[in-house]
CSV table of C-alpha atoms and ligand atoms in Angstrom, one decimal:
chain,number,residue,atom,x,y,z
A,1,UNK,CA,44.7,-37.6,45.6
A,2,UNK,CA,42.5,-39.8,47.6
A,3,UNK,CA,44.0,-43.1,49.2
A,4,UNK,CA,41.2,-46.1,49.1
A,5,UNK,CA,42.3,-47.4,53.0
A,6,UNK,CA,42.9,-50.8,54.1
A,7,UNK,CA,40.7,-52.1,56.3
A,8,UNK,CA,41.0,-55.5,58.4
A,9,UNK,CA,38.6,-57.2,60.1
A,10,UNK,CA,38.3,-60.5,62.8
A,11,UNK,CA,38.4,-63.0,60.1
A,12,UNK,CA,41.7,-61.9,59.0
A,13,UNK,CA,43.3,-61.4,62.2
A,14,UNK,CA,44.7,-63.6,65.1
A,15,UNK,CA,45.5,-63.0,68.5
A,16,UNK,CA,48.7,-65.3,68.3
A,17,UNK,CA,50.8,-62.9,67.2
A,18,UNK,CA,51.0,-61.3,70.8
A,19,UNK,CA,49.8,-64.8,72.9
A,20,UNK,CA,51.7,-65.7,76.2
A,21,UNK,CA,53.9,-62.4,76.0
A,22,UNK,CA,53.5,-60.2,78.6
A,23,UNK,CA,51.6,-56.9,78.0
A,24,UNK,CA,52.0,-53.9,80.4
A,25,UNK,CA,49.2,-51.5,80.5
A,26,UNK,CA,50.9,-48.2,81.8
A,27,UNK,CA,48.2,-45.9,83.5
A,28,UNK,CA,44.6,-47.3,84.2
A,29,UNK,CA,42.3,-44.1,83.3
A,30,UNK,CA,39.8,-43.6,80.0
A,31,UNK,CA,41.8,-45.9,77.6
A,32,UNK,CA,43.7,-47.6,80.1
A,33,UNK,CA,40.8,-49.4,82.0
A,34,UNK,CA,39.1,-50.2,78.6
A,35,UNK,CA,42.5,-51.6,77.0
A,36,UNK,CA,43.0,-54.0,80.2
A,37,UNK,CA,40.2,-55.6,80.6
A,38,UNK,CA,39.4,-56.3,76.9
A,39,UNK,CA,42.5,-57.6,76.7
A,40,UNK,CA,42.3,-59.6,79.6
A,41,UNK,CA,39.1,-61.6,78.8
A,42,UNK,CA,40.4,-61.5,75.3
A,43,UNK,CA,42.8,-64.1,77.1
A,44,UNK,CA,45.9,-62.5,76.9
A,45,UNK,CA,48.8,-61.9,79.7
A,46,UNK,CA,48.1,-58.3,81.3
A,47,UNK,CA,49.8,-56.3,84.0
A,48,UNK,CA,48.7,-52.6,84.7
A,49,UNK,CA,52.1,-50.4,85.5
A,50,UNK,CA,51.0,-47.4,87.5
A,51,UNK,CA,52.6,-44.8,89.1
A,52,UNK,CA,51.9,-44.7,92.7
A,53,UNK,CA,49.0,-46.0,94.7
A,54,UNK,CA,45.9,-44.0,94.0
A,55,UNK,CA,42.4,-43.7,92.4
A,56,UNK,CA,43.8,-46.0,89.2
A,57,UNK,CA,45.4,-48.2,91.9
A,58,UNK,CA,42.2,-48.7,93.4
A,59,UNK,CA,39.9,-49.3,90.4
A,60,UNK,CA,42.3,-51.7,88.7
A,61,UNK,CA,42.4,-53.5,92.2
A,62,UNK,CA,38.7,-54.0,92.6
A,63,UNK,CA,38.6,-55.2,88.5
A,64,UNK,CA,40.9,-57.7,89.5
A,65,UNK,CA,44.3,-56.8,88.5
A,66,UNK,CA,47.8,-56.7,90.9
A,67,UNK,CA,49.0,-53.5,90.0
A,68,UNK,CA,52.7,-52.7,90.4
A,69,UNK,CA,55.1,-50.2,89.9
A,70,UNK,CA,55.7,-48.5,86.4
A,71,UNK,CA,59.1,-49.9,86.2
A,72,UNK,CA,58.0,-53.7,87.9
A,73,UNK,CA,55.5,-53.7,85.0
A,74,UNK,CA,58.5,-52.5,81.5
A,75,UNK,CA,60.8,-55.0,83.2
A,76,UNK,CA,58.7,-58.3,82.9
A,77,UNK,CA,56.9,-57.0,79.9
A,78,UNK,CA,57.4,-57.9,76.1
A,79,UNK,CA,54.4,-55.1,74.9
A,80,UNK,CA,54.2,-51.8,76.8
A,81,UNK,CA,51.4,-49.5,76.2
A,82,UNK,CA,51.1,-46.0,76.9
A,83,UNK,CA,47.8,-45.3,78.2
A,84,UNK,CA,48.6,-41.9,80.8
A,85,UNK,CA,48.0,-39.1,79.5
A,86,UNK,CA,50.1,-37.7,76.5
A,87,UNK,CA,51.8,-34.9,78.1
A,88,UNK,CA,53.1,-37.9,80.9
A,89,UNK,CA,54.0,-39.9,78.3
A,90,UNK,CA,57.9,-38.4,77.8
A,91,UNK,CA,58.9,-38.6,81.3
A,92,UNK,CA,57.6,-41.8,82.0
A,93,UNK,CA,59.6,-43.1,79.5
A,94,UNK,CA,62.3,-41.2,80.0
A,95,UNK,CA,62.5,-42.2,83.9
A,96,UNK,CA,60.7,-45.6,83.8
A,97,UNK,CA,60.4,-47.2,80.3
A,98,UNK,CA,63.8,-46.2,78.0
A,99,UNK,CA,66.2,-47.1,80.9
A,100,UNK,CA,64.4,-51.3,80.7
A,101,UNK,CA,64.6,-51.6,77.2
A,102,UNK,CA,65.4,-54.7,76.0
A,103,UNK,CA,65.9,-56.0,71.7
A,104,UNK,CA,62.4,-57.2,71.2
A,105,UNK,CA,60.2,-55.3,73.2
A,106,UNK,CA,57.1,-53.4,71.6
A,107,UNK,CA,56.6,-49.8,72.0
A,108,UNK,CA,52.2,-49.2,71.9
A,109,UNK,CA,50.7,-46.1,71.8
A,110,UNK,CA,46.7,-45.3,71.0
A,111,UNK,CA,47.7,-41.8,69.9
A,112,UNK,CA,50.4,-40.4,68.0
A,113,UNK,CA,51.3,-37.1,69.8
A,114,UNK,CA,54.7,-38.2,71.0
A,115,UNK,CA,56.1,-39.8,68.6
A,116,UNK,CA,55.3,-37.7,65.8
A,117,UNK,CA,56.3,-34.7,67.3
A,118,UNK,CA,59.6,-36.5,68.5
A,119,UNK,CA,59.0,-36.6,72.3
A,120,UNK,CA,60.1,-39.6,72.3
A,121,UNK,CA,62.6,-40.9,69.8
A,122,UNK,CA,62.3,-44.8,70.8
A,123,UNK,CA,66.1,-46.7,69.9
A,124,UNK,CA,65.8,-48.6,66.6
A,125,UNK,CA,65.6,-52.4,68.3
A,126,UNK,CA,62.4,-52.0,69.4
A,127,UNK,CA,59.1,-52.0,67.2
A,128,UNK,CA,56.7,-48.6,67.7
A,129,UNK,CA,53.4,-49.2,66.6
A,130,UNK,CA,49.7,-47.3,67.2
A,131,UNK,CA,46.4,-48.5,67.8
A,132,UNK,CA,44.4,-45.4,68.1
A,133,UNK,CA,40.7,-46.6,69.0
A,134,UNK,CA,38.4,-43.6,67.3
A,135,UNK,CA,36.0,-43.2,70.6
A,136,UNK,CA,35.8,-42.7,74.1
A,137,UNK,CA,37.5,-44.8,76.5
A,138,UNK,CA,34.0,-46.5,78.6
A,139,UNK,CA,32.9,-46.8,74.9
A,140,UNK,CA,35.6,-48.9,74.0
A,141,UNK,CA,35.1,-51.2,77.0
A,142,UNK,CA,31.3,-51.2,76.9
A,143,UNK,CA,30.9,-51.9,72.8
A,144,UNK,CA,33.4,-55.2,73.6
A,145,UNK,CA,31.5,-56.2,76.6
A,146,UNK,CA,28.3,-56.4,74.1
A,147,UNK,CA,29.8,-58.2,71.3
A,148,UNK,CA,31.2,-55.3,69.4
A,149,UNK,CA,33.5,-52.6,69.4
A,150,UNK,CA,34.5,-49.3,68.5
A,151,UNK,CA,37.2,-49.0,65.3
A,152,UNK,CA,40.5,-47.8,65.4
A,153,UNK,CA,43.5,-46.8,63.0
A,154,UNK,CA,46.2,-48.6,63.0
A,155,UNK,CA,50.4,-47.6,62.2
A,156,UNK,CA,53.3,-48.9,62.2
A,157,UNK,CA,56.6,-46.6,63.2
A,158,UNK,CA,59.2,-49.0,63.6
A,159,UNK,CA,59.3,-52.8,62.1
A,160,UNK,CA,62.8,-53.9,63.7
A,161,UNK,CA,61.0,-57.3,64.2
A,162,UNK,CA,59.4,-57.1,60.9
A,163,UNK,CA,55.8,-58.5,62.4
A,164,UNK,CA,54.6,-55.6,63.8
A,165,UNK,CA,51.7,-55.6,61.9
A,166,UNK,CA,50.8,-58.6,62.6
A,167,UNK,CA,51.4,-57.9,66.4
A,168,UNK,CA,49.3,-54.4,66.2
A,169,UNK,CA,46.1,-55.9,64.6
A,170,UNK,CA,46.4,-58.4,67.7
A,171,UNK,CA,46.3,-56.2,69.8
A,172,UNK,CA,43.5,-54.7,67.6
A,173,UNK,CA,42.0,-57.3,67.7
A,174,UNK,CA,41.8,-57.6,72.0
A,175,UNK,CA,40.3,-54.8,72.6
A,176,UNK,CA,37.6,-55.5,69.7
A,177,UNK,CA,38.5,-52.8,67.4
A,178,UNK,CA,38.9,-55.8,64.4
A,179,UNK,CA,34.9,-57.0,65.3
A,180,UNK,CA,34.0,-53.3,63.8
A,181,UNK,CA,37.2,-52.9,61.6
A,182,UNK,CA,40.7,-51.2,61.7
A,183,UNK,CA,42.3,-49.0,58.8
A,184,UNK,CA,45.8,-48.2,58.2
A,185,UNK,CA,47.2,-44.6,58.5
A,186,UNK,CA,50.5,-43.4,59.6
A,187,UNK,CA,51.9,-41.6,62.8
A,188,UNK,CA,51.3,-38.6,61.3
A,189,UNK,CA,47.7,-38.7,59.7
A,190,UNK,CA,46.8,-40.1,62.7
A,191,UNK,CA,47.9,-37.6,65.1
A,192,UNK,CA,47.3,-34.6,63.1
A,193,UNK,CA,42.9,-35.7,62.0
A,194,UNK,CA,42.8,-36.8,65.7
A,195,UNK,CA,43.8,-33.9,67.0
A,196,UNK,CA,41.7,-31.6,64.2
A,197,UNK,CA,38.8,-33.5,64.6
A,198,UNK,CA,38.6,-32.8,68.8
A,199,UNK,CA,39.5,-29.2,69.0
A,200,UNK,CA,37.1,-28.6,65.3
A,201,UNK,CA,34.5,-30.5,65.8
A,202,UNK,CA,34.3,-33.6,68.7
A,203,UNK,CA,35.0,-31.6,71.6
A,204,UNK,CA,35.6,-28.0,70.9
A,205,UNK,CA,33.6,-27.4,67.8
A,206,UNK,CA,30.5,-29.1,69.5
A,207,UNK,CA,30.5,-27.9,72.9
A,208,UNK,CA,30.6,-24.3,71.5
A,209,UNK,CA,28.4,-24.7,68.9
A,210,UNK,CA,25.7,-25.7,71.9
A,211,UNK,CA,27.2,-23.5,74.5
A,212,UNK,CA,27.1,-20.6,72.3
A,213,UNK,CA,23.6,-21.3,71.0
A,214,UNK,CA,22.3,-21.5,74.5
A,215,UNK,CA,23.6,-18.2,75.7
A,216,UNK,CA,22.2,-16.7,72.5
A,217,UNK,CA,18.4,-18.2,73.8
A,218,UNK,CA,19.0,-17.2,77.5
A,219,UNK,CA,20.3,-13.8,76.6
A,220,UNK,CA,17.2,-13.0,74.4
A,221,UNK,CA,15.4,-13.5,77.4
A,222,UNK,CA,14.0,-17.8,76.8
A,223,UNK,CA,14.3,-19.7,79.8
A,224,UNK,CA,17.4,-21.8,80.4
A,225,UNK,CA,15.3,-25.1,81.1
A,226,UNK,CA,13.6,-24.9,77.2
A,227,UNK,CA,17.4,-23.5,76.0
A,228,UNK,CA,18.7,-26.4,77.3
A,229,UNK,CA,16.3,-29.1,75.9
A,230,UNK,CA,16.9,-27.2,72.8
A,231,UNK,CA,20.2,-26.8,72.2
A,232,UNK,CA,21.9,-29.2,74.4
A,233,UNK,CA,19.8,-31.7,74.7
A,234,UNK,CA,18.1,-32.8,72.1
A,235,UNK,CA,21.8,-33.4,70.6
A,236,UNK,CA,22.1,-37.0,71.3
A,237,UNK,CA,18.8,-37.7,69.9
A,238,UNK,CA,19.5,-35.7,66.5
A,239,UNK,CA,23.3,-37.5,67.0
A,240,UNK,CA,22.0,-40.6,67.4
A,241,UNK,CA,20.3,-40.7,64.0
A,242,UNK,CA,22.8,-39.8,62.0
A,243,UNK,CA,25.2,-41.9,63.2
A,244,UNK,CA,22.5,-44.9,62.4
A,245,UNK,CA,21.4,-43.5,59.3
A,246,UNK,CA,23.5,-40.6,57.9
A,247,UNK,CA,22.9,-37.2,57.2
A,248,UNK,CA,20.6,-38.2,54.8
A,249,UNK,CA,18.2,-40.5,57.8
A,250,UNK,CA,18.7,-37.5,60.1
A,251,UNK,CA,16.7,-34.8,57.7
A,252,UNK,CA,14.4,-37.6,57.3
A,253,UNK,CA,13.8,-37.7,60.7
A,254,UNK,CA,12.8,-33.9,61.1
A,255,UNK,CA,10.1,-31.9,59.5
A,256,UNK,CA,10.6,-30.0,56.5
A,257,UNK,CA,10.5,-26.7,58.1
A,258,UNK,CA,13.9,-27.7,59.8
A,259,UNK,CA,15.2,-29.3,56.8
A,260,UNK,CA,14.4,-25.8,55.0
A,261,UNK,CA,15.6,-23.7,57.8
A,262,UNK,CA,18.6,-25.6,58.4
A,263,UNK,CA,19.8,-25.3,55.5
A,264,UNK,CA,19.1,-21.5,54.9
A,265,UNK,CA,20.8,-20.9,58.2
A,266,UNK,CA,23.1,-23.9,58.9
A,267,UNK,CA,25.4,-22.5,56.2
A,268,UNK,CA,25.3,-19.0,57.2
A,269,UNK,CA,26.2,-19.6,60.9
A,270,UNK,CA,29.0,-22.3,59.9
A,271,UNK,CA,30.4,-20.2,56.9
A,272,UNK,CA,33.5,-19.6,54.9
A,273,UNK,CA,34.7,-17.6,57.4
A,274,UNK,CA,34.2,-20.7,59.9
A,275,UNK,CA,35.8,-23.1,57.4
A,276,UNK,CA,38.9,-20.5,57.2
A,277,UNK,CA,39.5,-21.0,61.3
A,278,UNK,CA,39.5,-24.7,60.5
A,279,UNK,CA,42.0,-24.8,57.9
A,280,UNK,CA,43.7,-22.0,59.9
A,281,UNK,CA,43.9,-24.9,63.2
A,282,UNK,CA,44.9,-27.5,61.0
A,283,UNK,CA,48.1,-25.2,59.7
A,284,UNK,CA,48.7,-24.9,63.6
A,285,UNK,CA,48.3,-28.9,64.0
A,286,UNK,CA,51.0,-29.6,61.0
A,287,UNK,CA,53.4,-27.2,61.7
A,288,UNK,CA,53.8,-27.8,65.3
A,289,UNK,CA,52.5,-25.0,66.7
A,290,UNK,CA,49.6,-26.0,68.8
A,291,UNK,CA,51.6,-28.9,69.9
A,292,UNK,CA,54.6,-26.7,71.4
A,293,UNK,CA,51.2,-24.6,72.9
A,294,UNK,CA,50.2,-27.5,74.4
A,295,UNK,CA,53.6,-28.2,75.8
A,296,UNK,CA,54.1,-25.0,77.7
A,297,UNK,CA,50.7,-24.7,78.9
A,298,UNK,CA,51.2,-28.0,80.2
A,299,UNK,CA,55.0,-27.3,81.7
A,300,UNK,CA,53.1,-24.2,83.8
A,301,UNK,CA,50.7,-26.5,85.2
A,302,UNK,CA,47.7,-25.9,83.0
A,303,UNK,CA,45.9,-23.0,83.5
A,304,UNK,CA,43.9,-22.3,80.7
A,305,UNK,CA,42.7,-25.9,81.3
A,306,UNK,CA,42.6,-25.7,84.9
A,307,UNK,CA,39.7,-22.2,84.3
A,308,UNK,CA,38.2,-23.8,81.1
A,309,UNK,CA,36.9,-26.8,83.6
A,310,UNK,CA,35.8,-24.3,86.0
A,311,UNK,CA,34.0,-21.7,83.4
A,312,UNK,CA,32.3,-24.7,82.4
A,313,UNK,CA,31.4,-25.8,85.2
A,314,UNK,CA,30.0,-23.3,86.6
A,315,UNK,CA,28.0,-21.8,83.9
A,316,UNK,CA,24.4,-21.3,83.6
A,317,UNK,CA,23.8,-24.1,80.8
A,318,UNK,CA,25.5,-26.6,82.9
A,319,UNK,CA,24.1,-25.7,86.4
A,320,UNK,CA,20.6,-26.4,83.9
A,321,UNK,CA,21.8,-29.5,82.9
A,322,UNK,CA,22.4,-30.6,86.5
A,323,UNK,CA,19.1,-29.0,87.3
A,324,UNK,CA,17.1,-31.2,84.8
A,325,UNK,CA,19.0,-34.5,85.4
A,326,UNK,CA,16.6,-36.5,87.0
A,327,UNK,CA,13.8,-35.2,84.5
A,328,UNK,CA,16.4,-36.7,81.8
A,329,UNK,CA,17.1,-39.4,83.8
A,330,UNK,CA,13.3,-40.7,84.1
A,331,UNK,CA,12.7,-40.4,80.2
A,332,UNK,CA,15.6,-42.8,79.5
A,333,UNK,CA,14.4,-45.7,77.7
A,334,UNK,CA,14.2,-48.9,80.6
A,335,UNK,CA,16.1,-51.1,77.8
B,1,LIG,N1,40.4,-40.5,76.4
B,1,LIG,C1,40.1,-41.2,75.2
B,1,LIG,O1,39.0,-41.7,75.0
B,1,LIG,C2,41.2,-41.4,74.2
B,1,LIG,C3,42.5,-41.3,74.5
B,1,LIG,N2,43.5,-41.7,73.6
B,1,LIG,C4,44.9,-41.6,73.9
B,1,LIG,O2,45.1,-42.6,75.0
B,1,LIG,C5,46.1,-42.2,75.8
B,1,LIG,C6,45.6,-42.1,77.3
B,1,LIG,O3,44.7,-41.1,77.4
B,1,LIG,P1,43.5,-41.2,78.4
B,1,LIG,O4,43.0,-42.6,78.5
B,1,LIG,O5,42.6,-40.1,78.1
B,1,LIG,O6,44.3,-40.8,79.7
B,1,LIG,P2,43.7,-40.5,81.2
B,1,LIG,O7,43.9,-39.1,81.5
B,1,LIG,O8,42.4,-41.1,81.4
B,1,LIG,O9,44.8,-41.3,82.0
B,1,LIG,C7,44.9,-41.4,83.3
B,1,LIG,C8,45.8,-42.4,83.8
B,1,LIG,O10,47.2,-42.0,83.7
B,1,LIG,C9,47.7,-41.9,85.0
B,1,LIG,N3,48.5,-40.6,85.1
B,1,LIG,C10,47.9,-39.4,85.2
B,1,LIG,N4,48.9,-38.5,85.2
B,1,LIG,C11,50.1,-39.1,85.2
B,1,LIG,C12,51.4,-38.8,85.2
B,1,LIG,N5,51.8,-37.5,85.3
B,1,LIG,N6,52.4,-39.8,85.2
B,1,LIG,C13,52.0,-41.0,85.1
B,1,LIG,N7,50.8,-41.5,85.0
B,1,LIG,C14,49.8,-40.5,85.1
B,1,LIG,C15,46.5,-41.9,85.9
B,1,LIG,O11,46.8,-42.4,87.2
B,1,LIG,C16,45.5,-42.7,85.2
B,1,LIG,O12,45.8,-44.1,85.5
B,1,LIG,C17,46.6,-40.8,75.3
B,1,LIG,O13,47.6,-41.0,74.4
B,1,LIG,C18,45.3,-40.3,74.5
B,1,LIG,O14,45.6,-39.4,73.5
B,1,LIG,C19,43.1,-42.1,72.3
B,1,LIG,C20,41.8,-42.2,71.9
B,1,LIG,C21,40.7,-41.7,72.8
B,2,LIG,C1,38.0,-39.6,72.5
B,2,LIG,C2,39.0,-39.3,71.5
B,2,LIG,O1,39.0,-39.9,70.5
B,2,LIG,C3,39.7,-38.0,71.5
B,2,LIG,C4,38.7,-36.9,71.5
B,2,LIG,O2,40.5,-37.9,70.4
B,2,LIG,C5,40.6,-37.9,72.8
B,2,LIG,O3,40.1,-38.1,73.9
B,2,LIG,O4,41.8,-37.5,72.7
B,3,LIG,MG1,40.3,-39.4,69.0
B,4,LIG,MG1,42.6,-37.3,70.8
């Protein structure tokens, strides 16, 4: 069964749902900076709750804000959004958020992980709602600063006040997500295609996919400079126009002899047995599994992410990439 989603735009949303109440911003990284300031010059009442002085401390200083303690910032606040990173999330509001609760307060997240796999099981006198912007962080900020910005999902956990709604889609709307257009989903759609669509495709599907490419150049005995161009890249430009025009622009774009190849090979590299492992991470995303994974890994201090970073890192296709950054750097278009 396919659901036809609701989408809402600027013209049918307002900011004064959420004006003059007092929004705290808890951590100041990807999301955190971008949320902030867009609301901010959206004209709203912002405070950035962090937990001790440090890098985020300084950044949110030199953009302008007085940030204070995580607790200083839930107990003057009537919207508190989680922006630190998921696997913070429980103890923060376990230590710093739960214990300042007060009837009327609004529980934001921009991902679902916590509350759909119960994390955190928020009492029922606050509203939990979920604006989950569907790009990077610095995206988010720099789309706004140029007039646009990047679409999200929207959901609504809890409706205690019964204007939650209302209150998400203005919050939508500060950080420009209405200006492209927001769509309604639930906790759980939300968390579960978010988190399929990173580890499948977004992050680890594509870094792979180029990574593994590369290798299979370099080991054949190519050079790593003209692996790199070509399977690395060379990406962004192919990226680029499908996400202006479509699949359909992108083969366009290229000669026949890769439309022909690509489609005698794409679907033998990506095949059924591909497809299977996706379904097969999905199962893993629904039934909790990769979630208590994650969990654990995290509890023992990360070290399968702490050596994926470093593998990366130090590998032969990135040491190339460093290698032809200022080429890339001079070809960038001046405007
Ligand atoms: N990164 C992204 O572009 C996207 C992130 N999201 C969601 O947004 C939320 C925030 O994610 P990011 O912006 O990636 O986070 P991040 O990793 O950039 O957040 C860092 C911030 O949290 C603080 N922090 C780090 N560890 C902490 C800890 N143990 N306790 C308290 N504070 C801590 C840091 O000082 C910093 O201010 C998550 O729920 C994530 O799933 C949603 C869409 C995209
Ligand atoms: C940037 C984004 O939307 C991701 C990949 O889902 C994330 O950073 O969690
Ligand atoms: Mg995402
Ligand atoms: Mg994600």
């Amino acid at each position: 069964m396919i659901n036809i989603a609701k989408i809402y735009t600027e013209q049918e949303t307002s900011l004064n749902p959420i004006m003059g109440k007092r929004i705290a911003v808890l951590g100041y990284g990807s999301q955190g900076r971008a949320w902030a300031l867009n609301l901010r010059d959206s004209g709203l009442d912002v405070v950035v709750g962090l937990e001790r002085q440090g890098r985020s401390w300084e950044q949110a200083k030199k953009d302008g804000f007085e940030p204070v303690s995580t607790e200083d910032a839930v107990k003057k606040a009537d919207i508190v959004i989680f922006l630190v990173p998921d696997m913070a999330q429980r103890l923060v509001y376990r230590e710093k958020v739960q214990p300042y609760l007060r009837e009327g307060m609004d529980l934001v997240f921009a991902h679902g992980f916590n509350i759909h796999y119960k994390l955190i099981e928020p009492p029922n006198f606050v509203d939990v709602y979920m604006i989950a912007p569907k790009g990077p962080g610095p995206t988010v900020r720099d789309f706004y600063v140029k007039g646009g910005g990047v679409p999200a999902l929207v959901a609504i956990q809890q409706d205690t006040s019964k204007n939650a709604l209302s209150k998400a889609l203005a919050i939508a709307k500060g950080i420009g997500a209405t200006r492209a257009g927001v769509i309604e989903t639930t906790f759980k759609e939300e968390t579960e295609t978010d988190l399929f669509g990173e580890q499948t495709t977004l992050v680890g599907g594509v870094m792979e996919l180029m990574r593994s490419a590369f290798q299979t150049l370099v080991e054949a005995g190519y050079q790593p400079e003209v692996a790199y161009f070509e399977t690395i890249n060379e990406m962004k430009m192919i990226v680029d126009i499908v996400y202006e025009k479509g699949f359909s622009g992108m083969l366009k774009a290229v000669s026949d002899t890769a439309k022909y190849g690509g489609y005698r090979v794409g679907k033998e590299v990506i095949n059924d047995e591909v497809r299977q492992k996706m379904k097969e991470a999905l199962d893993r995303i629904r039934n909790g599994e990769f979630a208590n994974e994650w969990i654990e890994e995290y509890n023992r201090g990360s070290p399968a992410l702490k050596q994926l970073m470093n593998d990366v890192d130090n590998s032969l296709e990135e040491q190339t990439g460093r290698k032809l950054k200022e080429l890339i750097e001079r070809g960038k278009p001046k405007s």
